PDB file of C-alpha atoms in Angstrom:
ATOM      1  CA  UNK A   1      -0.105  -0.021  -0.102  1.00 41.00           C
ATOM      2  CA  UNK A   2       2.761   2.458   1.091  1.00 42.00           C
ATOM      3  CA  UNK A   3       5.102   1.533  -1.660  1.00 43.00           C
ATOM      4  CA  UNK A   4       3.113   3.011  -4.488  1.00 44.00           C
ATOM      5  CA  UNK A   5       2.528   6.147  -2.627  1.00 42.00           C
ATOM      6  CA  UNK A   6       6.209   6.393  -1.751  1.00 44.00           C
ATOM      7  CA  UNK A   7       6.995   5.670  -5.645  1.00 41.00           C
ATOM      8  CA  UNK A   8       4.702   8.705  -6.524  1.00 40.00           C
ATOM      9  CA  UNK A   9       7.082  10.981  -4.699  1.00 42.00           C
ATOM     10  CA  UNK A  10      10.488   9.615  -5.630  1.00 43.00           C
ATOM     11  CA  UNK A  11      12.415  10.726  -8.681  1.00 41.00           C
ATOM     12  CA  UNK A  12      12.187  14.383  -7.599  1.00 40.00           C
ATOM     13  CA  UNK A  13      15.710  16.236  -7.316  1.00 39.00           C
ATOM     14  CA  UNK A  14      16.880  16.552  -3.771  1.00 39.00           C
ATOM     15  CA  UNK A  15      16.426  19.958  -2.012  1.00 40.00           C
ATOM     16  CA  UNK A  16      13.578  22.022  -2.626  1.00 39.00           C
ATOM     17  CA  UNK A  17      12.192  21.540  -6.073  1.00 39.00           C
ATOM     18  CA  UNK A  18      10.177  24.604  -7.590  1.00 39.00           C
ATOM     19  CA  UNK A  19       6.634  24.441  -6.868  1.00 39.00           C
ATOM     20  CA  UNK A  20       4.586  22.646  -9.311  1.00 39.00           C
ATOM     21  CA  UNK A  21       1.592  24.336 -10.916  1.00 42.00           C
ATOM     22  CA  UNK A  22      -1.591  24.607  -8.960  1.00 41.00           C
ATOM     23  CA  UNK A  23      -0.127  23.789  -5.381  1.00 41.00           C
ATOM     24  CA  UNK A  24       3.189  25.447  -4.536  1.00 44.00           C
ATOM     25  CA  UNK A  25       5.629  23.455  -2.343  1.00 44.00           C
ATOM     26  CA  UNK A  26       3.575  20.286  -2.634  1.00 43.00           C
ATOM     27  CA  UNK A  27       6.624  17.684  -3.287  1.00 47.00           C
ATOM     28  CA  UNK A  28       9.107  19.833  -0.884  1.00 47.00           C
ATOM     29  CA  UNK A  29       7.169  18.816   2.163  1.00 45.00           C
ATOM     30  CA  UNK A  30       7.169  15.249   1.394  1.00 53.00           C
ATOM     31  CA  UNK A  31      10.899  15.202   0.458  1.00 53.00           C
ATOM     32  CA  UNK A  32      13.327  15.445   3.254  1.00 47.00           C
ATOM     33  CA  UNK A  33      13.498  18.513   5.112  1.00 47.00           C
ATOM     34  CA  UNK A  34      16.764  20.518   5.028  1.00 42.00           C
ATOM     35  CA  UNK A  35      18.800  19.296   8.201  1.00 43.00           C
ATOM     36  CA  UNK A  36      16.637  16.328   8.777  1.00 48.00           C
ATOM     37  CA  UNK A  37      18.275  12.989   8.995  1.00 51.00           C
ATOM     38  CA  UNK A  38      16.590  11.128   6.045  1.00 50.00           C
ATOM     39  CA  UNK A  39      18.241   9.953   3.070  1.00 52.00           C
ATOM     40  CA  UNK A  40      18.083  11.898  -0.120  1.00 55.00           C
ATOM     41  CA  UNK A  41      15.489   9.535  -1.803  1.00 66.00           C
ATOM     42  CA  UNK A  42      13.217   8.994   1.444  1.00 78.00           C
ATOM     43  CA  UNK A  43       9.976  10.676   1.793  1.00 91.00           C
ATOM     44  CA  UNK A  44       7.645  11.099   4.576  1.00 90.00           C
ATOM     45  CA  UNK A  45       5.503   8.048   3.273  1.00 92.00           C
ATOM     46  CA  UNK A  46       8.680   5.959   3.104  1.00 93.00           C
ATOM     47  CA  UNK A  47       9.728   6.982   6.536  1.00 94.00           C
ATOM     48  CA  UNK A  48       6.248   6.293   8.232  1.00 93.00           C
ATOM     49  CA  UNK A  49       6.009   2.897   6.445  1.00 94.00           C
ATOM     50  CA  UNK A  50       9.674   1.817   7.798  1.00 93.00           C
ATOM     51  CA  UNK A  51       9.044   3.201  11.251  1.00 93.00           C
ATOM     52  CA  UNK A  52       5.772   1.566  11.600  1.00 93.00           C
ATOM     53  CA  UNK A  53       7.628  -1.677  10.174  1.00 92.00           C
ATOM     54  CA  UNK A  54      10.100  -1.287  12.972  1.00 90.00           C
ATOM     55  CA  UNK A  55       7.445  -0.978  15.735  1.00 88.00           C
ATOM     56  CA  UNK A  56       5.851  -3.974  14.508  1.00 87.00           C
ATOM     57  CA  UNK A  57       9.283  -5.880  14.344  1.00 87.00           C
ATOM     58  CA  UNK A  58      10.210  -4.735  17.884  1.00 82.00           C
ATOM     59  CA  UNK A  59       7.018  -6.147  19.140  1.00 79.00           C
ATOM     60  CA  UNK A  60       7.497  -9.746  17.628  1.00 82.00           C
ATOM     61  CA  UNK A  61      11.177  -9.759  18.012  1.00 75.00           C
ATOM     62  CA  UNK A  62      12.673 -13.135  18.966  1.00 68.00           C
ATOM     63  CA  UNK A  63      15.201 -11.006  21.031  1.00 65.00           C
ATOM     64  CA  UNK A  64      12.302  -9.899  23.103  1.00 58.00           C
ATOM     65  CA  UNK A  65      10.775 -13.221  23.484  1.00 59.00           C
ATOM     66  CA  UNK A  66      13.796 -15.109  24.802  1.00 63.00           C
ATOM     67  CA  UNK A  67      13.926 -13.311  28.101  1.00 60.00           C
ATOM     68  CA  UNK A  68      16.037 -10.086  28.076  1.00 66.00           C
ATOM     69  CA  UNK A  69      15.578  -7.456  30.337  1.00 77.00           C
ATOM     70  CA  UNK A  70      12.160  -6.167  30.443  1.00 78.00           C
ATOM     71  CA  UNK A  71      13.182  -2.455  30.967  1.00 82.00           C
ATOM     72  CA  UNK A  72      15.403  -2.959  27.727  1.00 81.00           C
ATOM     73  CA  UNK A  73      12.474  -4.271  26.051  1.00 79.00           C
ATOM     74  CA  UNK A  74      10.328  -1.497  27.100  1.00 84.00           C
ATOM     75  CA  UNK A  75      12.741   1.294  26.218  1.00 87.00           C
ATOM     76  CA  UNK A  76      13.146  -0.046  22.703  1.00 85.00           C
ATOM     77  CA  UNK A  77       9.506  -0.282  22.162  1.00 87.00           C
ATOM     78  CA  UNK A  78       8.885   2.878  23.412  1.00 91.00           C
ATOM     79  CA  UNK A  79      11.459   4.491  21.076  1.00 92.00           C
ATOM     80  CA  UNK A  80       9.931   2.735  18.048  1.00 92.00           C
ATOM     81  CA  UNK A  81       6.406   3.818  18.910  1.00 94.00           C
ATOM     82  CA  UNK A  82       7.712   7.445  19.519  1.00 95.00           C
ATOM     83  CA  UNK A  83       9.735   7.590  16.059  1.00 95.00           C
ATOM     84  CA  UNK A  84       6.474   6.332  14.357  1.00 95.00           C
ATOM     85  CA  UNK A  85       4.384   9.018  16.367  1.00 96.00           C
ATOM     86  CA  UNK A  86       6.789  11.796  15.517  1.00 96.00           C
ATOM     87  CA  UNK A  87       6.737  10.887  11.566  1.00 96.00           C
ATOM     88  CA  UNK A  88       2.922  10.498  11.679  1.00 96.00           C
ATOM     89  CA  UNK A  89       2.619  14.022  13.037  1.00 97.00           C
ATOM     90  CA  UNK A  90       5.027  15.202  10.433  1.00 96.00           C
ATOM     91  CA  UNK A  91       2.823  13.361   7.610  1.00 95.00           C
ATOM     92  CA  UNK A  92      -0.440  14.844   9.345  1.00 96.00           C
ATOM     93  CA  UNK A  93       1.193  18.521   9.171  1.00 96.00           C
ATOM     94  CA  UNK A  94       2.022  17.814   5.509  1.00 95.00           C
ATOM     95  CA  UNK A  95      -1.510  17.195   4.743  1.00 94.00           C
ATOM     96  CA  UNK A  96      -2.975  19.833   6.786  1.00 95.00           C
ATOM     97  CA  UNK A  97      -0.616  22.297   5.121  1.00 96.00           C
ATOM     98  CA  UNK A  98      -2.038  21.283   1.889  1.00 93.00           C
ATOM     99  CA  UNK A  99      -5.483  21.381   2.854  1.00 91.00           C
ATOM    100  CA  UNK A 100      -4.658  25.166   3.978  1.00 93.00           C
ATOM    101  CA  UNK A 101      -3.195  26.011   0.629  1.00 94.00           C
ATOM    102  CA  UNK A 102      -6.176  24.499  -1.148  1.00 90.00           C
ATOM    103  CA  UNK A 103      -8.588  26.431   0.903  1.00 90.00           C
ATOM    104  CA  UNK A 104      -6.703  29.571   0.159  1.00 93.00           C
ATOM    105  CA  UNK A 105      -6.308  29.014  -3.423  1.00 94.00           C
ATOM    106  CA  UNK A 106      -9.718  27.420  -4.469  1.00 92.00           C
ATOM    107  CA  UNK A 107     -12.069  28.042  -1.712  1.00 91.00           C
ATOM    108  CA  UNK A 108     -14.992  26.770  -3.793  1.00 94.00           C
ATOM    109  CA  UNK A 109     -13.528  23.462  -3.809  1.00 91.00           C
ATOM    110  CA  UNK A 110     -13.579  23.211  -0.044  1.00 88.00           C
ATOM    111  CA  UNK A 111     -17.209  24.486   0.077  1.00 92.00           C
ATOM    112  CA  UNK A 112     -18.160  21.696  -2.438  1.00 94.00           C
ATOM    113  CA  UNK A 113     -16.313  19.215  -0.150  1.00 92.00           C
ATOM    114  CA  UNK A 114     -18.432  20.737   2.983  1.00 93.00           C
ATOM    115  CA  UNK A 115     -21.563  20.485   1.013  1.00 96.00           C
ATOM    116  CA  UNK A 116     -20.940  16.797   0.021  1.00 97.00           C
ATOM    117  CA  UNK A 117     -19.924  16.040   3.634  1.00 97.00           C
ATOM    118  CA  UNK A 118     -23.174  17.458   5.018  1.00 97.00           C
ATOM    119  CA  UNK A 119     -25.362  15.655   2.235  1.00 98.00           C
ATOM    120  CA  UNK A 120     -23.684  12.358   3.209  1.00 97.00           C
ATOM    121  CA  UNK A 121     -24.292  13.213   6.769  1.00 98.00           C
ATOM    122  CA  UNK A 122     -28.049  13.912   6.075  1.00 97.00           C
ATOM    123  CA  UNK A 123     -28.344  10.695   4.218  1.00 97.00           C
ATOM    124  CA  UNK A 124     -26.941   8.608   7.067  1.00 97.00           C
ATOM    125  CA  UNK A 125     -29.236  10.604   9.497  1.00 97.00           C
ATOM    126  CA  UNK A 126     -32.356   9.961   7.340  1.00 97.00           C
ATOM    127  CA  UNK A 127     -31.487   6.501   7.273  1.00 97.00           C
ATOM    128  CA  UNK A 128     -31.156   6.190  10.888  1.00 97.00           C
ATOM    129  CA  UNK A 129     -34.371   8.183  11.330  1.00 97.00           C
ATOM    130  CA  UNK A 130     -36.359   5.599   9.239  1.00 97.00           C
ATOM    131  CA  UNK A 131     -34.720   2.652  11.196  1.00 97.00           C
ATOM    132  CA  UNK A 132     -35.986   3.886  14.330  1.00 96.00           C
ATOM    133  CA  UNK A 133     -39.479   4.780  12.892  1.00 96.00           C
ATOM    134  CA  UNK A 134     -39.528   1.169  11.822  1.00 95.00           C
ATOM    135  CA  UNK A 135     -38.867   0.018  15.231  1.00 95.00           C
ATOM    136  CA  UNK A 136     -41.297   2.303  16.657  1.00 95.00           C
ATOM    137  CA  UNK A 137     -44.259   1.096  14.410  1.00 95.00           C
ATOM    138  CA  UNK A 138     -43.109  -2.326  15.400  1.00 94.00           C
ATOM    139  CA  UNK A 139     -43.500  -1.861  19.050  1.00 94.00           C
ATOM    140  CA  UNK A 140     -46.704   0.317  18.748  1.00 93.00           C
ATOM    141  CA  UNK A 141     -47.965  -2.841  16.953  1.00 92.00           C
ATOM    142  CA  UNK A 142     -46.995  -4.928  19.750  1.00 90.00           C
ATOM    143  CA  UNK A 143     -48.567  -2.833  22.168  1.00 90.00           C
ATOM    144  CA  UNK A 144     -51.661  -2.463  20.174  1.00 89.00           C
ATOM    145  CA  UNK A 145     -51.778  -6.470  20.053  1.00 87.00           C
ATOM    146  CA  UNK A 146     -51.410  -6.745  23.590  1.00 88.00           C
ATOM    147  CA  UNK A 147     -54.287  -4.115  24.388  1.00 86.00           C
ATOM    148  CA  UNK A 148     -56.627  -6.203  21.894  1.00 83.00           C
ATOM    149  CA  UNK A 149     -55.775  -9.423  23.556  1.00 81.00           C
ATOM    150  CA  UNK A 150     -56.616  -8.077  27.115  1.00 78.00           C
ATOM    151  CA  UNK A 151     -60.113  -7.211  27.807  1.00 59.00           C
ATOM    152  CA  UNK A 152     -61.291  -3.788  28.915  1.00 58.00           C
ATOM    153  CA  UNK A 153     -61.671  -3.330  32.676  1.00 54.00           C
ATOM    154  CA  UNK A 154     -65.481  -2.861  31.927  1.00 54.00           C
ATOM    155  CA  UNK A 155     -65.506  -6.619  30.774  1.00 56.00           C
ATOM    156  CA  UNK A 156     -63.878  -7.980  33.587  1.00 52.00           C
ATOM    157  CA  UNK A 157     -66.351  -9.544  36.019  1.00 54.00           C
ATOM    158  CA  UNK A 158     -66.758  -7.659  39.266  1.00 62.00           C
ATOM    159  CA  UNK A 159     -64.860  -8.948  42.335  1.00 65.00           C
ATOM    160  CA  UNK A 160     -60.951  -9.715  42.827  1.00 65.00           C
ATOM    161  CA  UNK A 161     -61.429 -13.538  42.773  1.00 69.00           C
ATOM    162  CA  UNK A 162     -63.048 -13.425  39.468  1.00 69.00           C
ATOM    163  CA  UNK A 163     -60.214 -11.251  38.171  1.00 68.00           C
ATOM    164  CA  UNK A 164     -57.566 -13.638  39.518  1.00 67.00           C
ATOM    165  CA  UNK A 165     -59.436 -16.728  37.885  1.00 71.00           C
ATOM    166  CA  UNK A 166     -59.463 -14.872  34.496  1.00 70.00           C
ATOM    167  CA  UNK A 167     -55.953 -13.902  34.610  1.00 68.00           C
ATOM    168  CA  UNK A 168     -54.560 -17.103  35.668  1.00 68.00           C
ATOM    169  CA  UNK A 169     -56.605 -18.714  32.872  1.00 68.00           C
ATOM    170  CA  UNK A 170     -54.176 -16.936  30.394  1.00 67.00           C
ATOM    171  CA  UNK A 171     -51.003 -18.359  31.970  1.00 69.00           C
ATOM    172  CA  UNK A 172     -49.969 -21.719  30.583  1.00 66.00           C
ATOM    173  CA  UNK A 173     -49.621 -24.756  33.020  1.00 63.00           C
ATOM    174  CA  UNK A 174     -46.067 -26.035  33.856  1.00 66.00           C
ATOM    175  CA  UNK A 175     -44.833 -28.999  31.980  1.00 67.00           C
ATOM    176  CA  UNK A 176     -44.723 -32.144  33.980  1.00 64.00           C
ATOM    177  CA  UNK A 177     -41.451 -33.948  34.031  1.00 63.00           C
ATOM    178  CA  UNK A 178     -41.570 -37.753  33.823  1.00 57.00           C
TER     179      UNK A 178
END
């Protein structure tokens, strides 16, 4: 998954390239920043992928399973996870910067996306309302059926003993075990 994404940004000259048409500085943020410890062909996507692989490898490493010092294991795993989180933040920052540039250069595109998101949200909520209405109708029908099955208080014979006899007639008898 990350390999095709990383390949999209390779082949660009090292250092800050001239901004392409449309979105200035797009590739320069994915390339290694000046003073960063990345190789010249490395991108944020490549670094994110490699740091994730390092995190996963540190968690399933046989060195850690064989019983080395627990504090050493914890330190190694924490360092891998911290590196992954740092690169993930850098990647998120890159995309937030691109979003900001897009909103400045093409505000109508951002409005179109917002309208589309709102329409999707309305459709989702309409479906949820329909689901609840269906359940409501079902339970209203159940309550209506229960009311029809039971007689109205005027139809019940007078006296508490007669009422108990009629109510107990509707209760099924327990099954006898043989």
